[in-house]
PDB file of C-alpha atoms in Angstrom:
ATOM      1  CA  MET J 227      18.222 -80.692  31.848  1.00  0.00           C
ATOM      2  CA  LEU J 228      18.164 -77.087  33.289  1.00  0.00           C
ATOM      3  CA  ASN J 229      20.453 -74.412  31.994  1.00  0.00           C
ATOM      4  CA  ARG J 230      22.023 -73.265  35.122  1.00  0.00           C
ATOM      5  CA  ARG J 231      24.533 -70.901  33.903  1.00  0.00           C
ATOM      6  CA  THR J 232      24.031 -66.925  35.255  1.00  0.00           C
ATOM      7  CA  ALA J 233      23.237 -64.430  32.409  1.00  0.00           C
ATOM      8  CA  THR J 234      26.170 -62.451  31.350  1.00  0.00           C
ATOM      9  CA  ALA J 235      26.279 -58.588  32.204  1.00  0.00           C
ATOM     10  CA  GLN J 236      25.208 -56.426  29.295  1.00  0.00           C
ATOM     11  CA  ALA J 237      27.579 -53.544  29.181  1.00  0.00           C
ATOM     12  CA  HIS J 238      25.602 -51.896  26.394  1.00  0.00           C
ATOM     13  CA  ALA J 239      22.175 -51.269  28.549  1.00  0.00           C
ATOM     14  CA  GLU J 240      20.525 -48.368  28.483  1.00  0.00           C
ATOM     15  CA  PRO J 241      20.732 -45.804  31.286  1.00  0.00           C
ATOM     16  CA  ALA J 242      17.703 -45.069  33.403  1.00  0.00           C
ATOM     17  CA  PRO J 243      15.644 -41.967  31.989  1.00  0.00           C
ATOM     18  CA  ALA J 244      16.660 -38.603  33.077  1.00  0.00           C
ATOM     19  CA  GLU J 245      13.227 -37.122  33.543  1.00  0.00           C
ATOM     20  CA  PRO J 246      10.609 -38.902  35.582  1.00  0.00           C
ATOM     21  CA  SER J 247       7.408 -39.859  33.786  1.00  0.00           C
ATOM     22  CA  THR J 248       4.324 -37.709  33.788  1.00  0.00           C
ATOM     23  CA  PRO J 249       1.741 -38.385  36.605  1.00  0.00           C
ATOM     24  CA  VAL J 250      -1.413 -39.964  35.629  1.00  0.00           C
ATOM     25  CA  PRO J 251      -4.418 -37.382  35.417  1.00  0.00           C
ATOM     26  CA  VAL J 252      -7.265 -37.797  37.847  1.00  0.00           C
ATOM     27  CA  PHE J 253      -9.460 -38.487  35.193  1.00  0.00           C
ATOM     28  CA  ALA J 254      -8.055 -40.159  31.850  1.00  0.00           C
ATOM     29  CA  ALA J 255     -10.631 -41.186  29.204  1.00  0.00           C
ATOM     30  CA  ASP J 256      -8.266 -43.978  27.941  1.00  0.00           C
ATOM     31  CA  ALA J 257      -8.178 -45.499  31.465  1.00  0.00           C
ATOM     32  CA  SER J 258     -10.118 -48.629  32.563  1.00  0.00           C
ATOM     33  CA  THR J 259     -10.914 -46.645  35.663  1.00  0.00           C
ATOM     34  CA  ALA J 260     -11.109 -43.321  37.021  1.00  0.00           C
ATOM     35  CA  ARG J 261      -9.117 -42.046  40.100  1.00  0.00           C
ATOM     36  CA  ILE J 262     -11.604 -40.406  42.373  1.00  0.00           C
ATOM     37  CA  PRO J 263      -9.805 -37.829  44.247  1.00  0.00           C
ATOM     38  CA  THR J 264     -10.531 -37.758  48.227  1.00  0.00           C
ATOM     39  CA  ASP J 265      -9.077 -35.285  50.812  1.00  0.00           C
ATOM     40  CA  LEU J 266      -7.886 -36.111  54.186  1.00  0.00           C
ATOM     41  CA  ALA J 267     -10.614 -34.487  56.103  1.00  0.00           C
ATOM     42  CA  THR J 268     -13.536 -36.689  54.250  1.00  0.00           C
ATOM     43  CA  ASP J 269     -11.370 -39.785  55.026  1.00  0.00           C
ATOM     44  CA  LEU J 270     -10.963 -38.957  58.708  1.00  0.00           C
ATOM     45  CA  ALA J 271     -14.756 -38.133  58.872  1.00  0.00           C
ATOM     46  CA  THR J 272     -15.632 -41.244  57.726  1.00  0.00           C
ATOM     47  CA  THR J 273     -13.308 -43.401  59.596  1.00  0.00           C
ATOM     48  CA  LEU J 274     -14.448 -41.622  62.944  1.00  0.00           C
ATOM     49  CA  HIS J 275     -18.196 -42.123  61.795  1.00  0.00           C
ATOM     50  CA  GLN J 276     -17.510 -45.851  61.485  1.00  0.00           C
ATOM     51  CA  ALA J 277     -15.674 -46.163  64.731  1.00  0.00           C
ATOM     52  CA  ALA J 278     -18.490 -44.440  66.440  1.00  0.00           C
ATOM     53  CA  ALA J 279     -21.246 -46.474  65.006  1.00  0.00           C
ATOM     54  CA  HIS J 280     -19.106 -49.550  66.018  1.00  0.00           C
ATOM     55  CA  LEU J 281     -18.602 -48.543  69.556  1.00  0.00           C
ATOM     56  CA  THR J 282     -22.229 -47.663  69.966  1.00  0.00           C
ATOM     57  CA  ASP J 283     -23.325 -51.081  68.750  1.00  0.00           C
ATOM     58  CA  ARG J 284     -20.970 -52.771  71.080  1.00  0.00           C
ATOM     59  CA  LEU J 285     -22.074 -50.635  74.061  1.00  0.00           C
ATOM     60  CA  ARG J 286     -25.573 -51.466  73.202  1.00  0.00           C
ATOM     61  CA  ARG J 287     -24.914 -55.424  73.143  1.00  0.00           C
ATOM     62  CA  ARG J 288     -22.840 -55.291  76.466  1.00  0.00           C
ATOM     63  CA  SER J 289     -25.724 -53.213  78.374  1.00  0.00           C
ATOM     64  CA  ALA J 290     -28.764 -55.315  76.819  1.00  0.00           C
ATOM     65  CA  PRO J 291     -30.578 -57.420  79.240  1.00  0.00           C
ATOM     66  CA  ARG J 292     -30.103 -61.181  78.964  1.00  0.00           C
TER      67      ARG J 292
END
């Protein structure tokens, strides 16, 4: 049979830490993967290039003779 009793409140629980933890560096030697920093301009340029290529492809298919 399952235990259906709720957990009791813990009055002696530890409070939240006063200071936030330190941020992870961009490259950490002990990490399994490295973070690769990118800036907004690079991301926007890549997205714009992909959208333009997709639109060009769609227009070529639409205007191609059948």
